[in-house]
PDB file of N, CA and C in Angstrom:
ATOM      1  N   MET A   1      67.657  32.524 -14.945  1.00  0.00           N
ATOM      2  CA  MET A   1      67.406  32.818 -13.544  1.00  0.00           C
ATOM      3  C   MET A   1      65.911  32.723 -13.287  1.00  0.00           C
ATOM      4  N   THR A   2      65.519  32.124 -12.206  1.00  0.00           N
ATOM      5  CA  THR A   2      64.109  31.959 -11.900  1.00  0.00           C
ATOM      6  C   THR A   2      63.686  32.941 -10.824  1.00  0.00           C
ATOM      7  N   GLU A   3      62.422  33.307 -10.881  1.00  0.00           N
ATOM      8  CA  GLU A   3      61.834  34.177  -9.865  1.00  0.00           C
ATOM      9  C   GLU A   3      60.945  33.339  -8.971  1.00  0.00           C
ATOM     10  N   PRO A   4      60.783  33.715  -7.712  1.00  0.00           N
ATOM     11  CA  PRO A   4      59.898  32.948  -6.833  1.00  0.00           C
ATOM     12  C   PRO A   4      58.459  33.044  -7.313  1.00  0.00           C
ATOM     13  N   ILE A   5      57.688  32.051  -6.974  1.00  0.00           N
ATOM     14  CA  ILE A   5      56.284  32.022  -7.378  1.00  0.00           C
ATOM     15  C   ILE A   5      55.509  33.159  -6.725  1.00  0.00           C
ATOM     16  N   HIS A   6      54.589  33.710  -7.471  1.00  0.00           N
ATOM     17  CA  HIS A   6      53.703  34.743  -6.944  1.00  0.00           C
ATOM     18  C   HIS A   6      52.449  34.028  -6.442  1.00  0.00           C
ATOM     19  N   ARG A   7      52.280  33.951  -5.143  1.00  0.00           N
ATOM     20  CA  ARG A   7      51.137  33.267  -4.552  1.00  0.00           C
ATOM     21  C   ARG A   7      50.071  34.287  -4.181  1.00  0.00           C
ATOM     22  N   ALA A   8      49.076  34.449  -5.036  1.00  0.00           N
ATOM     23  CA  ALA A   8      47.964  35.330  -4.726  1.00  0.00           C
ATOM     24  C   ALA A   8      46.880  34.479  -4.080  1.00  0.00           C
ATOM     25  N   SER A   9      46.143  35.065  -3.183  1.00  0.00           N
ATOM     26  CA  SER A   9      45.051  34.315  -2.569  1.00  0.00           C
ATOM     27  C   SER A   9      43.810  35.175  -2.499  1.00  0.00           C
ATOM     28  N   ILE A  10      42.690  34.506  -2.492  1.00  0.00           N
ATOM     29  CA  ILE A  10      41.421  35.207  -2.395  1.00  0.00           C
ATOM     30  C   ILE A  10      41.179  35.541  -0.940  1.00  0.00           C
ATOM     31  N   ILE A  11      40.927  36.797  -0.663  1.00  0.00           N
ATOM     32  CA  ILE A  11      40.598  37.238   0.685  1.00  0.00           C
ATOM     33  C   ILE A  11      39.134  36.894   0.909  1.00  0.00           C
ATOM     34  N   GLN A  12      38.837  36.340   2.069  1.00  0.00           N
ATOM     35  CA  GLN A  12      37.471  35.944   2.364  1.00  0.00           C
ATOM     36  C   GLN A  12      36.604  37.181   2.618  1.00  0.00           C
ATOM     37  N   SER A  13      36.260  37.862   1.564  1.00  0.00           N
ATOM     38  CA  SER A  13      35.371  39.010   1.669  1.00  0.00           C
ATOM     39  C   SER A  13      34.427  38.987   0.488  1.00  0.00           C
ATOM     40  N   SER A  14      33.324  39.676   0.636  1.00  0.00           N
ATOM     41  CA  SER A  14      32.340  39.666  -0.441  1.00  0.00           C
ATOM     42  C   SER A  14      32.874  40.336  -1.695  1.00  0.00           C
ATOM     43  N   ILE A  15      33.766  41.307  -1.546  1.00  0.00           N
ATOM     44  CA  ILE A  15      34.299  41.997  -2.720  1.00  0.00           C
ATOM     45  C   ILE A  15      35.146  41.049  -3.561  1.00  0.00           C
ATOM     46  N   SER A  16      36.106  40.348  -2.961  1.00  0.00           N
ATOM     47  CA  SER A  16      36.947  39.455  -3.741  1.00  0.00           C
ATOM     48  C   SER A  16      36.158  38.249  -4.253  1.00  0.00           C
ATOM     49  N   PHE A  17      35.199  37.780  -3.462  1.00  0.00           N
ATOM     50  CA  PHE A  17      34.346  36.677  -3.896  1.00  0.00           C
ATOM     51  C   PHE A  17      33.537  37.109  -5.114  1.00  0.00           C
ATOM     52  N   ASP A  18      32.960  38.317  -5.055  1.00  0.00           N
ATOM     53  CA  ASP A  18      32.200  38.851  -6.185  1.00  0.00           C
ATOM     54  C   ASP A  18      33.082  39.025  -7.411  1.00  0.00           C
ATOM     55  N   ARG A  19      34.279  39.558  -7.202  1.00  0.00           N
ATOM     56  CA  ARG A  19      35.202  39.760  -8.322  1.00  0.00           C
ATOM     57  C   ARG A  19      35.591  38.425  -8.951  1.00  0.00           C
ATOM     58  N   ALA A  20      35.857  37.429  -8.116  1.00  0.00           N
ATOM     59  CA  ALA A  20      36.240  36.119  -8.633  1.00  0.00           C
ATOM     60  C   ALA A  20      35.114  35.513  -9.463  1.00  0.00           C
ATOM     61  N   LEU A  21      33.892  35.631  -8.978  1.00  0.00           N
ATOM     62  CA  LEU A  21      32.753  35.097  -9.741  1.00  0.00           C
ATOM     63  C   LEU A  21      32.583  35.831 -11.064  1.00  0.00           C
ATOM     64  N   LYS A  22      32.779  37.137 -11.036  1.00  0.00           N
ATOM     65  CA  LYS A  22      32.663  37.916 -12.267  1.00  0.00           C
ATOM     66  C   LYS A  22      33.732  37.489 -13.273  1.00  0.00           C
ATOM     67  N   VAL A  23      34.956  37.304 -12.805  1.00  0.00           N
ATOM     68  CA  VAL A  23      36.034  36.878 -13.690  1.00  0.00           C
ATOM     69  C   VAL A  23      35.735  35.489 -14.260  1.00  0.00           C
ATOM     70  N   LEU A  24      35.197  34.609 -13.436  1.00  0.00           N
ATOM     71  CA  LEU A  24      34.891  33.247 -13.890  1.00  0.00           C
ATOM     72  C   LEU A  24      33.658  33.170 -14.782  1.00  0.00           C
ATOM     73  N   SER A  25      32.917  34.260 -14.892  1.00  0.00           N
ATOM     74  CA  SER A  25      31.706  34.227 -15.713  1.00  0.00           C
ATOM     75  C   SER A  25      32.004  34.238 -17.213  1.00  0.00           C
ATOM     76  N   ASP A  26      33.228  34.491 -17.595  1.00  0.00           N
ATOM     77  CA  ASP A  26      33.602  34.523 -19.008  1.00  0.00           C
ATOM     78  C   ASP A  26      33.956  33.113 -19.489  1.00  0.00           C
ATOM     79  N   PRO A  27      33.376  32.663 -20.607  1.00  0.00           N
ATOM     80  CA  PRO A  27      33.641  31.298 -21.099  1.00  0.00           C
ATOM     81  C   PRO A  27      35.114  31.029 -21.421  1.00  0.00           C
ATOM     82  N   THR A  28      35.824  32.024 -21.916  1.00  0.00           N
ATOM     83  CA  THR A  28      37.246  31.825 -22.225  1.00  0.00           C
ATOM     84  C   THR A  28      38.047  31.594 -20.957  1.00  0.00           C
ATOM     85  N   ARG A  29      37.759  32.369 -19.917  1.00  0.00           N
ATOM     86  CA  ARG A  29      38.482  32.188 -18.657  1.00  0.00           C
ATOM     87  C   ARG A  29      38.118  30.856 -18.001  1.00  0.00           C
ATOM     88  N   LEU A  30      36.876  30.448 -18.121  1.00  0.00           N
ATOM     89  CA  LEU A  30      36.491  29.126 -17.604  1.00  0.00           C
ATOM     90  C   LEU A  30      37.254  28.025 -18.328  1.00  0.00           C
ATOM     91  N   GLU A  31      37.412  28.161 -19.633  1.00  0.00           N
ATOM     92  CA  GLU A  31      38.151  27.171 -20.415  1.00  0.00           C
ATOM     93  C   GLU A  31      39.621  27.142 -19.989  1.00  0.00           C
ATOM     94  N   ILE A  32      40.206  28.301 -19.756  1.00  0.00           N
ATOM     95  CA  ILE A  32      41.595  28.355 -19.289  1.00  0.00           C
ATOM     96  C   ILE A  32      41.722  27.628 -17.953  1.00  0.00           C
ATOM     97  N   MET A  33      40.796  27.878 -17.040  1.00  0.00           N
ATOM     98  CA  MET A  33      40.841  27.216 -15.733  1.00  0.00           C
ATOM     99  C   MET A  33      40.689  25.698 -15.889  1.00  0.00           C
ATOM    100  N   ARG A  34      39.829  25.285 -16.793  1.00  0.00           N
ATOM    101  CA  ARG A  34      39.641  23.853 -17.037  1.00  0.00           C
ATOM    102  C   ARG A  34      40.928  23.243 -17.582  1.00  0.00           C
ATOM    103  N   LEU A  35      41.536  23.924 -18.535  1.00  0.00           N
ATOM    104  CA  LEU A  35      42.772  23.411 -19.123  1.00  0.00           C
ATOM    105  C   LEU A  35      43.904  23.352 -18.098  1.00  0.00           C
ATOM    106  N   LEU A  36      43.975  24.348 -17.244  1.00  0.00           N
ATOM    107  CA  LEU A  36      45.005  24.333 -16.207  1.00  0.00           C
ATOM    108  C   LEU A  36      44.773  23.204 -15.207  1.00  0.00           C
ATOM    109  N   GLY A  37      43.533  22.794 -15.040  1.00  0.00           N
ATOM    110  CA  GLY A  37      43.208  21.712 -14.115  1.00  0.00           C
ATOM    111  C   GLY A  37      43.348  20.333 -14.730  1.00  0.00           C
ATOM    112  N   ASN A  38      43.308  20.258 -16.059  1.00  0.00           N
ATOM    113  CA  ASN A  38      43.418  18.981 -16.758  1.00  0.00           C
ATOM    114  C   ASN A  38      44.757  18.926 -17.472  1.00  0.00           C
ATOM    115  N   SER A  39      45.796  18.830 -16.702  1.00  0.00           N
ATOM    116  CA  SER A  39      47.141  18.959 -17.237  1.00  0.00           C
ATOM    117  C   SER A  39      47.509  17.907 -18.279  1.00  0.00           C
ATOM    118  N   GLY A  40      46.859  16.772 -18.267  1.00  0.00           N
ATOM    119  CA  GLY A  40      47.185  15.737 -19.232  1.00  0.00           C
ATOM    120  C   GLY A  40      46.705  16.039 -20.636  1.00  0.00           C
ATOM    121  N   GLU A  41      45.827  17.013 -20.779  1.00  0.00           N
ATOM    122  CA  GLU A  41      45.248  17.336 -22.077  1.00  0.00           C
ATOM    123  C   GLU A  41      46.199  18.077 -23.000  1.00  0.00           C
ATOM    124  N   LEU A  42      47.081  18.861 -22.437  1.00  0.00           N
ATOM    125  CA  LEU A  42      47.976  19.691 -23.233  1.00  0.00           C
ATOM    126  C   LEU A  42      49.416  19.289 -23.027  1.00  0.00           C
ATOM    127  N   CYS A  43      50.257  19.906 -23.795  1.00  0.00           N
ATOM    128  CA  CYS A  43      51.693  19.726 -23.618  1.00  0.00           C
ATOM    129  C   CYS A  43      52.101  20.495 -22.364  1.00  0.00           C
ATOM    130  N   CYS A  44      51.979  19.859 -21.224  1.00  0.00           N
ATOM    131  CA  CYS A  44      52.259  20.515 -19.946  1.00  0.00           C
ATOM    132  C   CYS A  44      53.719  20.345 -19.583  1.00  0.00           C
ATOM    133  N   ARG A  45      54.139  21.217 -18.719  1.00  0.00           N
ATOM    134  CA  ARG A  45      55.517  21.171 -18.254  1.00  0.00           C
ATOM    135  C   ARG A  45      55.530  21.113 -16.735  1.00  0.00           C
ATOM    136  N   THR A  46      56.457  20.353 -16.201  1.00  0.00           N
ATOM    137  CA  THR A  46      56.626  20.324 -14.760  1.00  0.00           C
ATOM    138  C   THR A  46      57.428  21.549 -14.364  1.00  0.00           C
ATOM    139  N   VAL A  47      56.886  22.317 -13.450  1.00  0.00           N
ATOM    140  CA  VAL A  47      57.507  23.562 -13.019  1.00  0.00           C
ATOM    141  C   VAL A  47      58.194  23.312 -11.678  1.00  0.00           C
ATOM    142  N   PRO A  48      59.520  23.493 -11.623  1.00  0.00           N
ATOM    143  CA  PRO A  48      60.242  23.264 -10.360  1.00  0.00           C
ATOM    144  C   PRO A  48      60.059  24.440  -9.403  1.00  0.00           C
ATOM    145  N   MET A  49      59.106  24.324  -8.491  1.00  0.00           N
ATOM    146  CA  MET A  49      58.810  25.402  -7.558  1.00  0.00           C
ATOM    147  C   MET A  49      59.953  25.593  -6.562  1.00  0.00           C
ATOM    148  N   ASP A  50      60.459  24.521  -6.041  1.00  0.00           N
ATOM    149  CA  ASP A  50      61.647  24.517  -5.179  1.00  0.00           C
ATOM    150  C   ASP A  50      62.202  23.100  -5.227  1.00  0.00           C
ATOM    151  N   SER A  51      63.195  22.808  -4.431  1.00  0.00           N
ATOM    152  CA  SER A  51      63.854  21.501  -4.521  1.00  0.00           C
ATOM    153  C   SER A  51      62.947  20.326  -4.166  1.00  0.00           C
ATOM    154  N   ASP A  52      61.908  20.567  -3.369  1.00  0.00           N
ATOM    155  CA  ASP A  52      61.032  19.478  -2.933  1.00  0.00           C
ATOM    156  C   ASP A  52      59.636  19.517  -3.543  1.00  0.00           C
ATOM    157  N   HIS A  53      59.346  20.523  -4.329  1.00  0.00           N
ATOM    158  CA  HIS A  53      57.968  20.721  -4.775  1.00  0.00           C
ATOM    159  C   HIS A  53      57.934  21.075  -6.253  1.00  0.00           C
ATOM    160  N   GLN A  54      57.096  20.361  -7.009  1.00  0.00           N
ATOM    161  CA  GLN A  54      56.895  20.662  -8.421  1.00  0.00           C
ATOM    162  C   GLN A  54      55.406  20.702  -8.699  1.00  0.00           C
ATOM    163  N   GLU A  55      55.033  21.509  -9.655  1.00  0.00           N
ATOM    164  CA  GLU A  55      53.643  21.565 -10.092  1.00  0.00           C
ATOM    165  C   GLU A  55      53.627  21.554 -11.605  1.00  0.00           C
ATOM    166  N   VAL A  56      52.471  21.261 -12.152  1.00  0.00           N
ATOM    167  CA  VAL A  56      52.317  21.285 -13.598  1.00  0.00           C
ATOM    168  C   VAL A  56      51.753  22.640 -13.983  1.00  0.00           C
ATOM    169  N   GLY A  57      52.384  23.269 -14.947  1.00  0.00           N
ATOM    170  CA  GLY A  57      51.924  24.573 -15.387  1.00  0.00           C
ATOM    171  C   GLY A  57      51.941  24.672 -16.894  1.00  0.00           C
ATOM    172  N   LEU A  58      51.283  25.679 -17.377  1.00  0.00           N
ATOM    173  CA  LEU A  58      51.234  25.952 -18.811  1.00  0.00           C
ATOM    174  C   LEU A  58      51.710  27.365 -19.061  1.00  0.00           C
ATOM    175  N   CYS A  59      52.459  27.544 -20.136  1.00  0.00           N
ATOM    176  CA  CYS A  59      52.838  28.905 -20.504  1.00  0.00           C
ATOM    177  C   CYS A  59      51.780  29.445 -21.468  1.00  0.00           C
ATOM    178  N   VAL A  60      51.844  30.720 -21.717  1.00  0.00           N
ATOM    179  CA  VAL A  60      50.859  31.369 -22.596  1.00  0.00           C
ATOM    180  C   VAL A  60      50.809  30.669 -23.946  1.00  0.00           C
ATOM    181  N   GLN A  61      51.975  30.339 -24.494  1.00  0.00           N
ATOM    182  CA  GLN A  61      52.001  29.729 -25.824  1.00  0.00           C
ATOM    183  C   GLN A  61      51.287  28.385 -25.853  1.00  0.00           C
ATOM    184  N   ASP A  62      51.367  27.614 -24.759  1.00  0.00           N
ATOM    185  CA  ASP A  62      50.625  26.352 -24.682  1.00  0.00           C
ATOM    186  C   ASP A  62      49.129  26.609 -24.857  1.00  0.00           C
ATOM    187  N   LEU A  63      48.633  27.621 -24.157  1.00  0.00           N
ATOM    188  CA  LEU A  63      47.205  27.940 -24.215  1.00  0.00           C
ATOM    189  C   LEU A  63      46.826  28.538 -25.557  1.00  0.00           C
ATOM    190  N   VAL A  64      47.670  29.398 -26.122  1.00  0.00           N
ATOM    191  CA  VAL A  64      47.413  30.001 -27.437  1.00  0.00           C
ATOM    192  C   VAL A  64      47.260  28.905 -28.488  1.00  0.00           C
ATOM    193  N   THR A  65      48.171  27.950 -28.466  1.00  0.00           N
ATOM    194  CA  THR A  65      48.142  26.854 -29.436  1.00  0.00           C
ATOM    195  C   THR A  65      46.862  26.042 -29.311  1.00  0.00           C
ATOM    196  N   HIS A  66      46.468  25.727 -28.092  1.00  0.00           N
ATOM    197  CA  HIS A  66      45.285  24.895 -27.890  1.00  0.00           C
ATOM    198  C   HIS A  66      43.982  25.643 -28.163  1.00  0.00           C
ATOM    199  N   MET A  67      43.906  26.892 -27.713  1.00  0.00           N
ATOM    200  CA  MET A  67      42.652  27.638 -27.805  1.00  0.00           C
ATOM    201  C   MET A  67      42.464  28.354 -29.141  1.00  0.00           C
ATOM    202  N   LYS A  68      43.553  28.456 -29.914  1.00  0.00           N
ATOM    203  CA  LYS A  68      43.502  29.130 -31.212  1.00  0.00           C
ATOM    204  C   LYS A  68      43.010  30.571 -31.086  1.00  0.00           C
ATOM    205  N   LEU A  69      43.547  31.256 -30.079  1.00  0.00           N
ATOM    206  CA  LEU A  69      43.258  32.665 -29.840  1.00  0.00           C
ATOM    207  C   LEU A  69      44.567  33.437 -29.920  1.00  0.00           C
ATOM    208  N   PRO A  70      44.500  34.742 -30.206  1.00  0.00           N
ATOM    209  CA  PRO A  70      45.733  35.531 -30.224  1.00  0.00           C
ATOM    210  C   PRO A  70      46.406  35.555 -28.855  1.00  0.00           C
ATOM    211  N   GLN A  71      47.719  35.659 -28.864  1.00  0.00           N
ATOM    212  CA  GLN A  71      48.487  35.684 -27.629  1.00  0.00           C
ATOM    213  C   GLN A  71      48.035  36.811 -26.720  1.00  0.00           C
ATOM    214  N   SER A  72      47.728  37.972 -27.289  1.00  0.00           N
ATOM    215  CA  SER A  72      47.310  39.109 -26.463  1.00  0.00           C
ATOM    216  C   SER A  72      45.998  38.826 -25.749  1.00  0.00           C
ATOM    217  N   THR A  73      45.096  38.113 -26.394  1.00  0.00           N
ATOM    218  CA  THR A  73      43.809  37.771 -25.789  1.00  0.00           C
ATOM    219  C   THR A  73      44.007  36.807 -24.622  1.00  0.00           C
ATOM    220  N   VAL A  74      44.807  35.779 -24.850  1.00  0.00           N
ATOM    221  CA  VAL A  74      45.063  34.797 -23.790  1.00  0.00           C
ATOM    222  C   VAL A  74      45.766  35.475 -22.616  1.00  0.00           C
ATOM    223  N   SER A  75      46.748  36.324 -22.895  1.00  0.00           N
ATOM    224  CA  SER A  75      47.460  37.030 -21.830  1.00  0.00           C
ATOM    225  C   SER A  75      46.527  37.927 -21.038  1.00  0.00           C
ATOM    226  N   HIS A  76      45.607  38.583 -21.723  1.00  0.00           N
ATOM    227  CA  HIS A  76      44.626  39.440 -21.045  1.00  0.00           C
ATOM    228  C   HIS A  76      43.788  38.624 -20.059  1.00  0.00           C
ATOM    229  N   HIS A  77      43.268  37.498 -20.510  1.00  0.00           N
ATOM    230  CA  HIS A  77      42.440  36.651 -19.647  1.00  0.00           C
ATOM    231  C   HIS A  77      43.251  36.084 -18.481  1.00  0.00           C
ATOM    232  N   LEU A  78      44.485  35.673 -18.748  1.00  0.00           N
ATOM    233  CA  LEU A  78      45.344  35.171 -17.671  1.00  0.00           C
ATOM    234  C   LEU A  78      45.627  36.260 -16.644  1.00  0.00           C
ATOM    235  N   GLY A  79      45.813  37.487 -17.110  1.00  0.00           N
ATOM    236  CA  GLY A  79      46.037  38.602 -16.193  1.00  0.00           C
ATOM    237  C   GLY A  79      44.853  38.821 -15.274  1.00  0.00           C
ATOM    238  N   MET A  80      43.655  38.716 -15.819  1.00  0.00           N
ATOM    239  CA  MET A  80      42.450  38.879 -14.996  1.00  0.00           C
ATOM    240  C   MET A  80      42.349  37.756 -13.964  1.00  0.00           C
ATOM    241  N   LEU A  81      42.642  36.533 -14.376  1.00  0.00           N
ATOM    242  CA  LEU A  81      42.611  35.404 -13.445  1.00  0.00           C
ATOM    243  C   LEU A  81      43.664  35.570 -12.357  1.00  0.00           C
ATOM    244  N   ARG A  82      44.826  36.067 -12.739  1.00  0.00           N
ATOM    245  CA  ARG A  82      45.898  36.279 -11.757  1.00  0.00           C
ATOM    246  C   ARG A  82      45.541  37.401 -10.786  1.00  0.00           C
ATOM    247  N   ASN A  83      44.926  38.458 -11.281  1.00  0.00           N
ATOM    248  CA  ASN A  83      44.595  39.605 -10.424  1.00  0.00           C
ATOM    249  C   ASN A  83      43.631  39.257  -9.297  1.00  0.00           C
ATOM    250  N   VAL A  84      42.766  38.274  -9.509  1.00  0.00           N
ATOM    251  CA  VAL A  84      41.853  37.873  -8.433  1.00  0.00           C
ATOM    252  C   VAL A  84      42.371  36.654  -7.678  1.00  0.00           C
ATOM    253  N   GLY A  85      43.558  36.173  -8.052  1.00  0.00           N
ATOM    254  CA  GLY A  85      44.175  35.081  -7.308  1.00  0.00           C
ATOM    255  C   GLY A  85      43.780  33.687  -7.738  1.00  0.00           C
ATOM    256  N   LEU A  86      43.181  33.535  -8.909  1.00  0.00           N
ATOM    257  CA  LEU A  86      42.765  32.209  -9.355  1.00  0.00           C
ATOM    258  C   LEU A  86      43.886  31.429 -10.024  1.00  0.00           C
ATOM    259  N   VAL A  87      44.912  32.125 -10.461  1.00  0.00           N
ATOM    260  CA  VAL A  87      46.110  31.464 -10.978  1.00  0.00           C
ATOM    261  C   VAL A  87      47.331  32.113 -10.339  1.00  0.00           C
ATOM    262  N   THR A  88      48.390  31.340 -10.248  1.00  0.00           N
ATOM    263  CA  THR A  88      49.669  31.848  -9.777  1.00  0.00           C
ATOM    264  C   THR A  88      50.648  31.742 -10.939  1.00  0.00           C
ATOM    265  N   THR A  89      51.754  32.422 -10.823  1.00  0.00           N
ATOM    266  CA  THR A  89      52.734  32.405 -11.902  1.00  0.00           C
ATOM    267  C   THR A  89      54.099  31.995 -11.381  1.00  0.00           C
ATOM    268  N   TYR A  90      54.878  31.464 -12.309  1.00  0.00           N
ATOM    269  CA  TYR A  90      56.261  31.111 -12.023  1.00  0.00           C
ATOM    270  C   TYR A  90      57.067  31.420 -13.270  1.00  0.00           C
ATOM    271  N   LYS A  91      58.054  32.275 -13.145  1.00  0.00           N
ATOM    272  CA  LYS A  91      58.874  32.663 -14.294  1.00  0.00           C
ATOM    273  C   LYS A  91      60.144  31.832 -14.302  1.00  0.00           C
ATOM    274  N   ASP A  92      60.396  31.215 -15.435  1.00  0.00           N
ATOM    275  CA  ASP A  92      61.603  30.428 -15.627  1.00  0.00           C
ATOM    276  C   ASP A  92      62.203  30.851 -16.962  1.00  0.00           C
ATOM    277  N   GLY A  93      63.236  31.662 -16.900  1.00  0.00           N
ATOM    278  CA  GLY A  93      63.814  32.202 -18.127  1.00  0.00           C
ATOM    279  C   GLY A  93      62.830  33.132 -18.803  1.00  0.00           C
ATOM    280  N   ALA A  94      62.579  32.890 -20.077  1.00  0.00           N
ATOM    281  CA  ALA A  94      61.663  33.752 -20.836  1.00  0.00           C
ATOM    282  C   ALA A  94      60.205  33.328 -20.695  1.00  0.00           C
ATOM    283  N   CYS A  95      59.956  32.170 -20.121  1.00  0.00           N
ATOM    284  CA  CYS A  95      58.591  31.646 -20.052  1.00  0.00           C
ATOM    285  C   CYS A  95      57.985  31.877 -18.670  1.00  0.00           C
ATOM    286  N   VAL A  96      56.754  32.358 -18.672  1.00  0.00           N
ATOM    287  CA  VAL A  96      55.983  32.485 -17.439  1.00  0.00           C
ATOM    288  C   VAL A  96      54.960  31.353 -17.438  1.00  0.00           C
ATOM    289  N   TYR A  97      55.034  30.513 -16.427  1.00  0.00           N
ATOM    290  CA  TYR A  97      54.093  29.407 -16.301  1.00  0.00           C
ATOM    291  C   TYR A  97      52.916  29.834 -15.440  1.00  0.00           C
ATOM    292  N   TYR A  98      51.741  29.400 -15.822  1.00  0.00           N
ATOM    293  CA  TYR A  98      50.520  29.677 -15.064  1.00  0.00           C
ATOM    294  C   TYR A  98      50.042  28.387 -14.434  1.00  0.00           C
ATOM    295  N   ILE A  99      49.724  28.478 -13.154  1.00  0.00           N
ATOM    296  CA  ILE A  99      49.321  27.322 -12.367  1.00  0.00           C
ATOM    297  C   ILE A  99      48.004  27.649 -11.685  1.00  0.00           C
ATOM    298  N   ARG A 100      47.045  26.752 -11.808  1.00  0.00           N
ATOM    299  CA  ARG A 100      45.740  26.976 -11.181  1.00  0.00           C
ATOM    300  C   ARG A 100      45.887  26.982  -9.669  1.00  0.00           C
ATOM    301  N   ASN A 101      45.256  27.961  -9.029  1.00  0.00           N
ATOM    302  CA  ASN A 101      45.303  28.083  -7.574  1.00  0.00           C
ATOM    303  C   ASN A 101      44.095  27.340  -7.000  1.00  0.00           C
ATOM    304  N   ASP A 102      44.291  26.055  -6.731  1.00  0.00           N
ATOM    305  CA  ASP A 102      43.190  25.234  -6.227  1.00  0.00           C
ATOM    306  C   ASP A 102      42.724  25.680  -4.851  1.00  0.00           C
ATOM    307  N   GLN A 103      43.617  26.270  -4.081  1.00  0.00           N
ATOM    308  CA  GLN A 103      43.232  26.787  -2.755  1.00  0.00           C
ATOM    309  C   GLN A 103      42.185  27.899  -2.915  1.00  0.00           C
ATOM    310  N   ALA A 104      42.392  28.776  -3.871  1.00  0.00           N
ATOM    311  CA  ALA A 104      41.430  29.854  -4.125  1.00  0.00           C
ATOM    312  C   ALA A 104      40.110  29.286  -4.640  1.00  0.00           C
ATOM    313  N   LEU A 105      40.181  28.300  -5.518  1.00  0.00           N
ATOM    314  CA  LEU A 105      38.946  27.678  -6.023  1.00  0.00           C
ATOM    315  C   LEU A 105      38.168  26.998  -4.905  1.00  0.00           C
ATOM    316  N   ASN A 106      38.874  26.364  -3.987  1.00  0.00           N
ATOM    317  CA  ASN A 106      38.200  25.735  -2.851  1.00  0.00           C
ATOM    318  C   ASN A 106      37.532  26.774  -1.960  1.00  0.00           C
ATOM    319  N   ALA A 107      38.157  27.952  -1.824  1.00  0.00           N
ATOM    320  CA  ALA A 107      37.550  29.027  -1.035  1.00  0.00           C
ATOM    321  C   ALA A 107      36.262  29.506  -1.701  1.00  0.00           C
ATOM    322  N   ILE A 108      36.250  29.584  -3.023  1.00  0.00           N
ATOM    323  CA  ILE A 108      35.042  29.987  -3.751  1.00  0.00           C
ATOM    324  C   ILE A 108      33.955  28.928  -3.567  1.00  0.00           C
ATOM    325  N   LYS A 109      34.331  27.666  -3.700  1.00  0.00           N
ATOM    326  CA  LYS A 109      33.356  26.582  -3.508  1.00  0.00           C
ATOM    327  C   LYS A 109      32.758  26.639  -2.111  1.00  0.00           C
ATOM    328  N   SER A 110      33.591  26.901  -1.135  1.00  0.00           N
ATOM    329  CA  SER A 110      33.124  27.000   0.245  1.00  0.00           C
ATOM    330  C   SER A 110      32.106  28.130   0.407  1.00  0.00           C
ATOM    331  N   GLU A 111      32.416  29.276  -0.197  1.00  0.00           N
ATOM    332  CA  GLU A 111      31.484  30.409  -0.129  1.00  0.00           C
ATOM    333  C   GLU A 111      30.171  30.089  -0.846  1.00  0.00           C
ATOM    334  N   LEU A 112      30.247  29.402  -1.982  1.00  0.00           N
ATOM    335  CA  LEU A 112      29.033  29.031  -2.707  1.00  0.00           C
ATOM    336  C   LEU A 112      28.185  28.067  -1.895  1.00  0.00           C
ATOM    337  N   ASN A 113      28.831  27.169  -1.179  1.00  0.00           N
ATOM    338  CA  ASN A 113      28.096  26.216  -0.352  1.00  0.00           C
ATOM    339  C   ASN A 113      27.342  26.904   0.788  1.00  0.00           C
ATOM    340  N   LYS A 114      27.758  28.085   1.180  1.00  0.00           N
ATOM    341  CA  LYS A 114      27.092  28.829   2.247  1.00  0.00           C
ATOM    342  C   LYS A 114      25.813  29.499   1.764  1.00  0.00           C
ATOM    343  N   LEU A 115      25.615  29.574   0.464  1.00  0.00           N
ATOM    344  CA  LEU A 115      24.420  30.258  -0.066  1.00  0.00           C
ATOM    345  C   LEU A 115      23.175  29.422   0.132  1.00  0.00           C
TER     346      LEU A 115
END
């Protein structure tokens, strides 16, 4: 049984913008975001969001295998990225897929361009 996607978004406020930048300041989280954006690099899976829409996502194990980090460490970093809305999740059976939230990244880029 599948669960609907959790769509988190960055609220256009200085607090969420600051939090997002702080979360992105960690090299491991930056690497996760890069890997989620370069889907051809890893064993990616097409995630059926609904009947008309699919996205490419990675499960925790995909990232653990590539990054050679413990599962708990990768899950911790993914949780932080999800909490500020930089990644979304989709659960399909036992696997939770993580998908980069490009809309949130574009909002951050927009805010940076205002500086």
